[in-house]
Coordinates of C-alpha atoms and ligand atoms in Angstrom, one line a residue:
Chain W
M183 CA -5.6 -13.9 9.9
Y184 CA -5.2 -13.2 13.6
T185 CA -7.0 -15.6 16.1
E186 CA -9.5 -14.3 18.9
K187 CA -6.5 -14.9 21.6
V188 CA -4.3 -12.8 19.5
L189 CA -6.5 -10.5 19.2
D190 CA -7.7 -10.6 23.0
H191 CA -4.0 -10.0 24.2
F192 CA -3.7 -7.5 21.1
Q193 CA -6.9 -5.1 22.3
H194 CA -5.7 -6.3 26.4
P195 CA -1.7 -6.5 26.2
R196 CA -1.1 -7.9 29.8
N197 CA 2.1 -6.9 32.0
M198 CA 1.9 -3.7 29.5
G199 CA 4.7 -0.8 30.6
E200 CA 8.0 -0.9 32.8
I201 CA 7.5 -1.7 35.8
E202 CA 9.3 -0.5 39.4
G203 CA 12.2 -1.9 40.4
Y204 CA 13.2 -4.2 37.8
N205 CA 16.8 -6.1 38.2
G206 CA 16.6 -7.8 35.1
M207 CA 15.6 -5.9 31.4
G208 CA 16.1 -7.1 28.2
M209 CA 15.7 -5.5 24.7
V210 CA 16.0 -7.5 21.8
G211 CA 15.5 -6.2 17.8
N212 CA 14.2 -7.8 14.8
A213 CA 16.7 -8.3 12.0
K214 CA 13.9 -9.4 9.7
C215 CA 11.5 -6.6 9.9
G216 CA 12.9 -3.8 12.7
D217 CA 10.7 -4.4 15.8
I218 CA 12.1 -3.9 19.0
M219 CA 11.0 -5.6 22.2
Q220 CA 11.7 -4.8 25.8
M221 CA 11.1 -7.0 28.5
F222 CA 11.2 -6.2 32.5
I223 CA 11.8 -8.6 35.4
R224 CA 11.8 -8.6 39.1
V225 CA 13.3 -11.9 40.8
N226 CA 13.3 -12.0 44.1
D227 CA 15.9 -13.8 46.5
E228 CA 14.2 -17.4 45.5
G229 CA 14.8 -16.7 42.0
I230 CA 11.8 -16.2 41.3
I231 CA 10.1 -14.3 38.4
E232 CA 7.9 -11.7 40.7
D233 CA 7.0 -9.0 38.6
V234 CA 7.5 -8.9 33.9
G235 CA 6.4 -6.0 32.1
F236 CA 7.4 -5.3 28.1
K237 CA 6.9 -2.8 25.8
T238 CA 7.0 -3.5 21.6
F239 CA 6.9 -1.8 19.0
G240 CA 6.0 -3.8 16.5
C241 CA 3.5 -6.0 14.7
G242 CA -0.1 -7.1 16.1
A243 CA 1.7 -10.3 17.0
A244 CA 4.8 -8.6 18.4
V245 CA 2.4 -7.4 20.7
A246 CA 0.5 -10.4 21.5
T247 CA 3.0 -13.0 22.1
S248 CA 5.1 -9.9 24.3
S249 CA 1.8 -10.0 26.1
M250 CA 1.6 -13.7 26.7
A251 CA 5.0 -14.1 27.3
T252 CA 5.2 -12.2 30.2
E253 CA 2.1 -14.4 31.2
M254 CA 3.9 -17.5 31.1
I255 CA 6.5 -16.4 32.9
K256 CA 5.2 -14.5 35.5
G257 CA 5.5 -16.4 39.3
K258 CA 8.5 -19.1 37.7
S259 CA 11.9 -19.2 38.2
V260 CA 14.4 -17.6 36.1
D261 CA 15.6 -21.4 34.7
E262 CA 11.7 -22.2 34.0
A263 CA 11.6 -18.8 32.1
L264 CA 14.9 -19.6 30.3
Q265 CA 13.0 -23.1 28.9
L266 CA 10.3 -20.6 27.0
S267 CA 10.4 -21.5 23.7
N268 CA 8.8 -19.3 20.8
A269 CA 6.9 -22.6 19.7
A270 CA 4.6 -22.1 23.2
V271 CA 3.7 -18.8 23.2
V272 CA 2.6 -19.4 19.4
E273 CA 0.7 -22.4 20.7
A274 CA -0.6 -20.9 24.0
L275 CA -2.0 -18.2 21.4
E276 CA -3.9 -20.8 19.1
G277 CA -1.6 -20.2 16.2
L278 CA 0.1 -17.5 14.4
P279 CA 0.2 -17.0 10.9
P280 CA 3.7 -18.5 8.8
V281 CA 4.9 -14.7 7.6
K282 CA 4.5 -13.9 12.2
I283 CA 6.6 -16.5 13.5
H284 CA 9.5 -14.1 14.0
C285 CA 7.9 -12.0 16.1
S286 CA 7.7 -15.1 17.6
V287 CA 11.0 -15.6 18.1
L288 CA 11.6 -12.0 19.6
A289 CA 9.5 -12.8 22.4
E290 CA 11.5 -15.6 23.4
E291 CA 14.6 -13.5 22.7
A292 CA 13.5 -10.8 24.5
V293 CA 13.3 -13.0 27.7
K294 CA 16.3 -14.6 27.6
A295 CA 17.7 -11.4 27.2
A296 CA 16.2 -10.5 30.7
V297 CA 17.6 -13.4 32.9
E298 CA 20.6 -12.7 31.2
D299 CA 20.9 -9.2 32.2
Y300 CA 19.5 -10.4 35.3
R301 CA 22.4 -12.7 36.2
K302 CA 24.7 -10.3 34.5
R303 CA 23.7 -7.9 37.3
M304 CA 24.0 -10.8 39.9
A305 CA 27.1 -11.9 39.6
E306 CA 28.3 -8.0 39.6
K307 CA 26.8 -7.3 42.9
K308 CA 28.0 -10.8 44.2
E309 CA 31.7 -9.1 43.2
S310 CA 31.2 -5.9 44.3
E311 CA 30.0 -7.8 47.7
N312 CA 32.8 -10.1 48.0
K313 CA 35.3 -6.9 47.4
D314 CA 34.0 -4.9 50.3
Chain I
M247 CA -20.2 -0.3 14.7
K248 CA -19.6 2.5 12.9
R249 CA -17.9 1.3 10.2
V250 CA -15.4 4.1 7.7
Y251 CA -13.8 2.1 4.8
L252 CA -10.9 4.5 3.8
D253 CA -9.1 2.1 2.2
N254 CA -10.4 3.0 -1.9
A255 CA -6.8 3.1 -3.5
A256 CA -7.0 -0.6 -2.6
T257 CA -10.5 -1.0 -4.4
T258 CA -13.5 0.7 -4.2
K259 CA -17.2 0.2 -3.9
L260 CA -19.2 -0.8 -7.0
I261 CA -22.0 1.7 -7.2
P262 CA -25.7 0.2 -8.2
E263 CA -25.7 2.4 -11.6
V264 CA -22.9 0.0 -12.2
L265 CA -24.2 -3.0 -11.5
E266 CA -27.4 -2.3 -13.0
A267 CA -25.4 -1.5 -16.7
M268 CA -24.0 -5.2 -16.1
M269 CA -26.4 -6.9 -15.3
P270 CA -27.9 -7.9 -17.7
Y271 CA -24.6 -9.2 -19.6
M272 CA -24.8 -11.3 -17.7
T273 CA -28.6 -13.3 -17.4
E274 CA -30.0 -12.3 -21.2
I275 CA -27.4 -10.9 -23.5
Y276 CA -24.7 -13.5 -23.1
G277 CA -23.7 -13.9 -26.6
N278 CA -19.7 -13.9 -27.3
P279 CA -19.0 -10.8 -28.7
S280 CA -17.3 -13.0 -32.1
S281 CA -20.3 -14.3 -32.9
P282 CA -22.3 -12.9 -35.8
H283 CA -25.6 -13.8 -34.6
Y284 CA -28.2 -11.8 -32.8
F285 CA -26.7 -12.6 -29.3
G286 CA -23.3 -11.6 -30.2
Q287 CA -24.2 -8.6 -32.0
Q288 CA -25.9 -7.6 -29.0
S289 CA -22.8 -8.1 -26.8
G290 CA -20.0 -6.5 -28.9
M291 CA -22.2 -3.9 -29.4
A292 CA -22.3 -3.2 -25.8
V293 CA -18.1 -3.9 -25.5
D294 CA -17.9 -1.0 -28.3
K295 CA -20.1 1.5 -26.5
A296 CA -18.2 0.9 -23.4
R297 CA -14.8 1.2 -25.0
Q298 CA -16.0 4.5 -26.4
Q299 CA -17.1 5.8 -23.3
V300 CA -13.4 5.1 -21.8
A301 CA -11.8 6.8 -24.7
D302 CA -13.7 9.6 -23.8
A303 CA -12.6 9.8 -20.7
I304 CA -9.2 10.2 -21.6
G305 CA -9.8 12.4 -25.1
A306 CA -8.5 9.1 -26.8
E307 CA -10.1 7.3 -29.7
A308 CA -12.1 4.3 -29.4
G309 CA -9.5 2.6 -31.3
E310 CA -6.8 3.2 -29.4
I311 CA -8.6 1.3 -26.4
I312 CA -8.0 -2.2 -25.4
F313 CA -9.5 -3.9 -22.5
T314 CA -7.2 -5.7 -20.6
S315 CA -7.7 -8.1 -16.8
G316 CA -6.7 -4.8 -15.0
G317 CA -4.2 -2.6 -14.4
S318 CA -1.1 -4.9 -14.1
E319 CA -2.0 -6.4 -17.2
A320 CA -2.3 -2.9 -19.1
D321 CA 1.4 -2.4 -17.7
N322 CA 2.8 -5.5 -18.3
T323 CA 1.7 -4.9 -22.1
A324 CA 2.5 -1.6 -22.3
I325 CA 6.4 -2.3 -20.9
R326 CA 7.1 -6.1 -22.4
G327 CA 5.3 -5.0 -25.5
I328 CA 7.5 -1.8 -26.2
A329 CA 10.5 -3.4 -25.7
E330 CA 10.5 -6.5 -27.5
R331 CA 8.9 -4.5 -30.9
Y332 CA 11.6 -1.6 -30.4
A333 CA 14.1 -4.0 -29.3
K334 CA 16.1 -3.0 -32.1
K335 CA 16.0 0.5 -32.3
G336 CA 17.6 0.2 -28.2
K337 CA 17.1 -1.9 -25.3
H338 CA 17.1 1.3 -22.8
I339 CA 14.0 2.3 -20.7
I340 CA 13.5 5.1 -17.9
T341 CA 11.2 4.9 -15.2
T342 CA 11.2 5.6 -10.9
A343 CA 11.8 4.3 -8.0
V344 CA 8.1 4.4 -7.0
E345 CA 6.1 2.8 -9.3
H346 CA 3.7 0.1 -8.5
H347 CA 4.9 -2.8 -8.6
A348 CA 3.5 -4.1 -11.8
V349 CA 5.8 -1.9 -13.7
L350 CA 8.6 -2.4 -11.2
H351 CA 8.4 -5.9 -12.1
T352 CA 7.9 -6.2 -15.0
C353 CA 11.1 -4.1 -15.5
Q354 CA 12.8 -6.1 -13.0
Y355 CA 12.6 -9.0 -16.0
L356 CA 13.6 -6.7 -18.7
E357 CA 16.7 -6.8 -17.2
K358 CA 17.0 -10.0 -16.7
H359 CA 16.4 -10.4 -20.5
G360 CA 18.9 -8.0 -21.7
Y361 CA 17.8 -4.6 -20.9
E362 CA 19.3 -1.2 -19.0
V363 CA 16.3 -0.1 -16.2
T364 CA 17.4 3.7 -15.1
Y365 CA 15.5 4.4 -12.4
L366 CA 14.6 7.9 -11.1
P367 CA 15.1 9.0 -7.7
V368 CA 12.1 11.1 -6.1
D369 CA 12.6 14.2 -3.9
E370 CA 11.3 13.9 0.0
Y371 CA 8.2 14.4 -1.4
G372 CA 7.9 11.5 -4.4
L373 CA 8.3 13.5 -7.2
V374 CA 10.8 13.1 -10.0
T375 CA 11.6 16.3 -12.3
V376 CA 11.1 16.5 -16.1
D377 CA 15.4 17.9 -16.4
Q378 CA 15.7 14.2 -14.5
V379 CA 14.2 12.6 -17.6
R380 CA 15.9 14.7 -19.7
E381 CA 19.2 13.9 -18.3
A382 CA 18.4 9.8 -18.9
I383 CA 17.3 9.8 -21.9
R384 CA 19.8 8.0 -24.0
P385 CA 20.5 7.7 -27.9
D386 CA 18.9 3.8 -27.2
T387 CA 16.1 5.1 -24.6
I388 CA 12.8 3.6 -26.4
L389 CA 10.3 4.0 -23.0
V390 CA 9.6 6.5 -20.6
T391 CA 7.5 4.9 -18.3
I392 CA 6.2 6.6 -15.2
M393 CA 3.0 7.3 -12.8
F394 CA 1.2 9.7 -12.7
A395 CA 0.2 9.5 -9.5
N396 CA 1.4 7.7 -6.4
N397 CA -0.9 4.5 -4.9
E398 CA 0.7 5.3 -1.7
V399 CA 1.4 8.6 -1.2
G400 CA -0.7 10.4 -3.9
T401 CA 2.4 12.6 -5.4
I402 CA 1.0 13.7 -9.3
M403 CA 4.0 13.5 -11.1
P404 CA 4.2 16.4 -13.8
I405 CA 2.8 13.8 -16.7
P406 CA 2.4 16.8 -19.2
E407 CA 5.9 18.5 -19.3
I408 CA 7.3 14.7 -19.8
G409 CA 4.9 14.1 -22.4
A410 CA 6.2 17.6 -24.1
L411 CA 9.6 16.0 -23.3
C412 CA 9.3 12.2 -24.7
R413 CA 7.0 13.3 -27.7
E414 CA 9.6 16.0 -28.8
K415 CA 12.8 13.6 -28.5
G416 CA 11.0 10.5 -30.5
I417 CA 10.6 8.7 -27.4
F418 CA 7.5 6.5 -26.4
F419 CA 5.5 8.0 -23.3
H420 CA 3.8 5.3 -21.2
T421 CA 1.8 6.0 -17.7
D422 CA 0.6 4.0 -15.3
A423 CA -2.4 5.9 -14.5
V424 CA -4.7 3.5 -12.2
Q425 CA -4.7 5.6 -9.7
A426 CA -5.7 9.3 -11.4
V427 CA -8.4 8.1 -13.7
G428 CA -11.7 8.8 -12.3
H429 CA -10.1 11.8 -10.1
V430 CA -7.7 14.1 -12.1
R431 CA -8.9 15.3 -15.2
I432 CA -7.0 13.5 -18.1
D433 CA -6.3 14.5 -21.9
V434 CA -4.0 11.9 -23.3
K435 CA -3.5 14.7 -26.5
E436 CA -2.5 17.6 -25.0
M437 CA -0.5 15.5 -22.2
N438 CA 1.7 13.7 -25.4
I439 CA 0.9 10.2 -23.7
D440 CA 1.3 7.4 -25.8
M441 CA -0.3 4.7 -23.7
L442 CA -1.8 4.4 -20.3
S443 CA -3.3 1.8 -18.2
M444 CA -6.0 2.1 -15.5
S445 CA -8.3 -0.3 -13.9
A446 CA -12.2 0.0 -13.1
H447 CA -12.5 -1.2 -9.3
K448 CA -10.2 1.7 -8.6
F449 CA -13.4 4.0 -10.1
H450 CA -16.3 2.2 -8.6
G451 CA -16.2 -0.4 -11.1
P452 CA -15.6 -4.1 -11.3
K453 CA -12.5 -6.0 -10.5
G454 CA -10.5 -8.3 -13.1
I455 CA -11.0 -5.8 -16.0
G456 CA -8.7 -2.2 -17.1
A457 CA -7.7 -1.0 -20.2
L458 CA -4.7 0.7 -21.6
Y459 CA -4.8 3.1 -24.3
V460 CA -2.4 3.3 -27.3
R461 CA -2.2 5.8 -29.5
K462 CA -3.1 4.8 -32.8
G463 CA 0.6 4.3 -35.1
I464 CA 2.0 2.5 -32.1
I465 CA 2.5 -1.3 -32.3
V466 CA 2.3 -3.1 -29.0
P467 CA 2.3 -7.1 -29.6
P468 CA -0.2 -9.0 -27.2
L469 CA 1.0 -10.6 -23.8
I470 CA -1.5 -12.9 -24.5
Y471 CA -2.2 -15.0 -27.8
G472 CA -5.2 -17.0 -29.2
G473 CA -7.7 -14.9 -30.5
A474 CA -8.2 -11.9 -33.3
Q475 CA -10.5 -9.8 -30.0
E476 CA -9.1 -6.6 -29.5
R477 CA -8.2 -5.8 -32.9
N478 CA -5.2 -8.7 -32.1
R479 CA -3.8 -7.4 -29.4
R480 CA -5.8 -8.9 -26.6
A481 CA -6.5 -13.0 -26.9
G482 CA -9.6 -14.4 -25.1
T483 CA -13.4 -14.2 -25.5
E484 CA -14.2 -10.5 -23.9
N485 CA -15.1 -9.9 -20.2
V486 CA -18.7 -8.4 -21.4
P487 CA -20.0 -7.8 -17.9
G488 CA -16.7 -6.5 -16.9
I489 CA -16.4 -4.2 -20.1
V490 CA -19.9 -2.8 -20.1
G491 CA -19.1 -1.7 -15.8
M492 CA -16.4 -0.1 -16.4
G493 CA -18.1 2.1 -19.6
R494 CA -20.3 3.1 -17.2
A495 CA -18.4 3.8 -14.5
I496 CA -15.6 5.8 -16.1
E497 CA -18.6 8.1 -17.2
L498 CA -20.4 8.7 -13.8
A499 CA -16.4 9.1 -12.6
C500 CA -15.7 11.7 -14.8
E501 CA -19.2 13.6 -14.4
N502 CA -19.0 16.6 -12.2
L503 CA -15.4 15.1 -11.4
D504 CA -13.9 18.7 -10.3
E505 CA -16.6 19.2 -8.0
K506 CA -16.3 15.6 -6.4
A507 CA -12.5 16.1 -6.1
A508 CA -13.4 19.7 -4.7
K509 CA -15.4 17.8 -2.3
M510 CA -12.8 15.0 -1.3
M511 CA -9.8 18.2 -1.2
L512 CA -11.8 19.5 1.4
L513 CA -12.5 16.7 3.5
R514 CA -8.9 15.3 2.5
D515 CA -7.3 19.0 4.0
K516 CA -9.2 18.5 7.4
L517 CA -7.2 15.0 8.2
I518 CA -4.1 17.0 7.2
R519 CA -4.5 19.8 8.9
E520 CA -6.0 18.1 12.1
I521 CA -3.9 14.7 12.5
P522 CA -0.8 17.1 13.1
A523 CA -2.9 19.2 15.8
R524 CA -4.2 16.4 18.0
I525 CA -1.1 13.8 17.5
P526 CA 2.6 15.5 18.4
E527 CA 5.1 13.8 15.9
V528 CA 3.8 13.3 13.2
K529 CA 4.9 13.5 9.3
L530 CA 3.0 14.4 6.3
N531 CA 3.8 11.6 3.6
G532 CA 3.7 13.0 -0.1
H533 CA 3.3 16.1 -1.6
P534 CA 1.1 19.0 0.4
T535 CA -0.4 20.2 -3.0
K536 CA 0.1 18.1 -6.1
R537 CA -1.3 14.9 -4.3
L538 CA -4.8 13.0 -5.6
P539 CA -7.9 14.4 -4.1
N540 CA -8.5 11.3 -1.6
N541 CA -5.3 10.3 -0.3
V542 CA -3.7 11.2 3.2
N543 CA -0.6 9.4 4.2
Y544 CA 0.9 10.3 7.8
S545 CA 3.5 8.5 9.4
I546 CA 3.0 8.5 13.4
K547 CA 6.7 8.4 15.0
Y548 CA 7.6 5.8 17.6
I549 CA 4.7 3.5 16.7
E550 CA 4.0 0.6 13.8
G551 CA 1.5 0.4 11.1
E552 CA 0.2 -2.7 11.6
S553 CA -1.1 -2.1 15.1
I554 CA -2.5 0.9 14.2
L555 CA -4.3 -0.7 11.3
L556 CA -5.5 -3.6 13.3
M557 CA -6.4 -1.3 16.5
L558 CA -8.1 1.2 13.8
D559 CA -10.1 -1.7 12.1
L560 CA -11.0 -2.3 15.8
N561 CA -12.9 0.1 16.1
G562 CA -14.4 -0.3 12.4
I563 CA -12.0 2.1 10.8
A564 CA -10.4 0.5 7.1
A565 CA -6.7 2.2 6.3
S566 CA -3.9 0.8 5.1
S567 CA 0.1 1.1 5.8
G568 CA 3.6 1.0 4.3
S569 CA 5.2 -0.9 7.4
A570 CA 7.4 -4.1 7.2
C571 CA 5.1 -5.6 9.4
T572 CA 1.9 -5.6 7.0
S573 CA 4.4 -6.3 4.1
G574 CA 4.2 -10.6 2.9
S575 CA 8.1 -9.5 1.9
L576 CA 8.7 -7.6 5.8
D577 CA 10.5 -4.9 3.7
P578 CA 9.1 -1.6 4.4
S579 CA 7.5 0.4 1.9
H580 CA 9.6 1.3 -1.3
V581 CA 8.1 4.5 -2.2
L582 CA 9.0 6.0 1.3
L583 CA 12.3 4.9 1.6
A584 CA 12.7 6.3 -1.9
M585 CA 11.6 9.6 -1.0
G586 CA 14.3 9.1 2.6
L587 CA 12.2 8.1 5.1
T588 CA 13.9 5.9 7.7
H589 CA 13.2 2.9 8.1
E590 CA 11.3 3.2 12.0
V591 CA 9.3 6.4 10.1
A592 CA 7.9 4.1 6.9
H593 CA 7.1 1.9 10.1
G594 CA 4.2 4.3 11.2
S595 CA 2.6 5.0 7.6
V596 CA -1.0 4.7 7.4
R597 CA -2.7 5.7 4.4
M598 CA -6.7 6.7 4.3
T599 CA -7.6 7.2 1.2
L600 CA -11.3 8.4 0.5
C601 CA -14.4 8.1 -1.8
D602 CA -17.0 10.9 -2.6
E603 CA -19.1 9.0 -0.1
T604 CA -16.9 9.8 2.2
T605 CA -18.8 12.0 5.1
E606 CA -17.5 14.6 7.5
E607 CA -18.9 12.5 9.9
D608 CA -17.0 9.7 8.6
I609 CA -13.5 12.0 9.1
D610 CA -14.6 13.7 12.2
Y611 CA -14.7 9.8 13.7
V612 CA -11.1 9.2 12.5
L613 CA -10.3 12.5 13.9
E614 CA -11.7 11.4 17.7
V615 CA -10.3 7.4 17.4
L616 CA -6.5 8.1 15.9
P617 CA -5.0 9.7 18.2
K618 CA -6.4 7.4 21.1
V619 CA -4.6 4.5 19.4
A620 CA -1.5 7.1 18.5
E621 CA -1.6 7.6 22.4
R622 CA -2.0 3.8 23.4
L623 CA 0.7 2.0 21.3
R624 CA 2.8 5.1 22.2
K625 CA 2.1 4.1 25.3
M626 CA 3.5 0.6 24.3
S627 CA 6.7 1.8 22.2
P628 CA 9.6 1.4 24.1
L629 CA 11.0 3.6 21.7
Y630 CA 8.7 6.8 22.7
H631 CA 9.8 8.5 25.7
G632 CA 7.1 11.3 26.0
Ligands
PLP909 C1 -0.4 2.5 -9.4 C2 -1.3 0.7 -9.5 N1 -1.1 0.5 -10.2 C3 -1.1 -0.8 -11.0 C4 -2.0 -1.8 -10.3 C5 -2.5 -2.8 -10.3 O1 -3.7 -3.1 -11.1 P1 -4.7 -4.0 -11.0 O2 -5.1 -4.7 -9.3 O3 -6.4 -3.9 -11.3 O4 -4.4 -5.1 -11.6 C6 -2.2 -0.8 -9.3 C7 -3.7 -1.4 -7.9 O5 -3.2 -1.2 -6.6 C8 -2.4 0.6 -8.8 O6 -2.3 1.1 -7.7
FES910 S1 6.7 -7.5 14.7 FE1 7.2 -6.6 12.2 S2 6.1 -8.5 11.6 FE2 5.4 -8.5 12.9

């Protein structure tokens, strides 16, 4: 049912776990089956995602899409990360069974949530700096 | 790689003795049992013999056995048949929230056609009580249909008590015994069972063949029309090899049934005992003692069932889960939810179902692999802070 690529990412998840010094974190839930995905990013001063990590409570496809998504955004700018679509993740995994497409949406949303959190933190930081 | 099959509630291996019994009916003895010639009569005799074997296994008479295409058809025939035939008497049916979909979806279908169905809730172990059934009975109740043993958690219902109650009240009692036949001793007369469904592939017989026992005197109209087979109760040329296989399989399953059950229970209980000793924060699903000799069902908190199955499979172990992610509908198991589990805990359920060929070595292998799988997935889980 799963492609080799999916099984590979499931068995050997890339960038699994919380990372040190992250400055963006997104946690999203899946309304469909109740799964949860958490994404951590560390963005440098140039706006590049230096490091990324994920945690997932979900099926094989959810684990594989999170793993693949982290690979696809690592080293990219936050703007580029926002362009990541679930379809691109699915394609990179060489396909998912139709009932599992919603799991890949979770990965896209987790990346977006992490970037959003990063931007919010940056805005807050700026504000407090301006106050000083 | 070592392979361990622990999904015997889904289906079982066809054993060589059964295949051997079936073979001639796929090759030399191919006549249609309805034909009066030699070829046909040979097949007919084999069907008669199998019917007797099936009847003997549950304390019934041969004339009370209708062969069907499996458990689902047997359930449909019993429930829709009684509903149709006895509609004048009433349109109320009693069942439970934890039945197999073959029963639940049939009941839902009848609800769309003017019937009323009471779905009895279960306790945390998946049990209903005879008092619940008694309280649900109304003057217009025509049928009580309650499974013998649950396919997911293995809980065994108080069937003799429910049977006695229904007999006393004059209400038909059907039981889906698909998971119980061949594992638990059943006597339909002693237990006051009016109708009983079974399926050969659950006790090392072939797939696509099952039977419905209907007590003499009860009329169940056919689901399938077209011929006089099965004494006008189920049309269609008999699946002779399947029927022969089912007869042989049930005979073998009931031979030394207690011994085989005791052996499986020993291994079952080893898993039940050792899993919580090796993995913290797990929950046994189903009743601790009133359960099928071959069923183990645990929820491993903070992780998800499909991932568990996938990782077990990569280690050669075949199991099953009630997780939403493993069901096509993406709903968690209705059985686990009815037992009061939260979505999250239902998510992490793993069912392992043994057969009499399961060895202690197999169980030890599972006990070695499962804790590693749980640890790995928990490391990955945003819900786990251990
Ligand atoms: C309790 C129960 N009833 C009915 C069925 C359906 O049987 P079959 O697959 O023979 O149609 C099953 C099999 O999954 C079952 O476990
Ligand atoms: S996360 Fe539940 S189906 Fe994929």
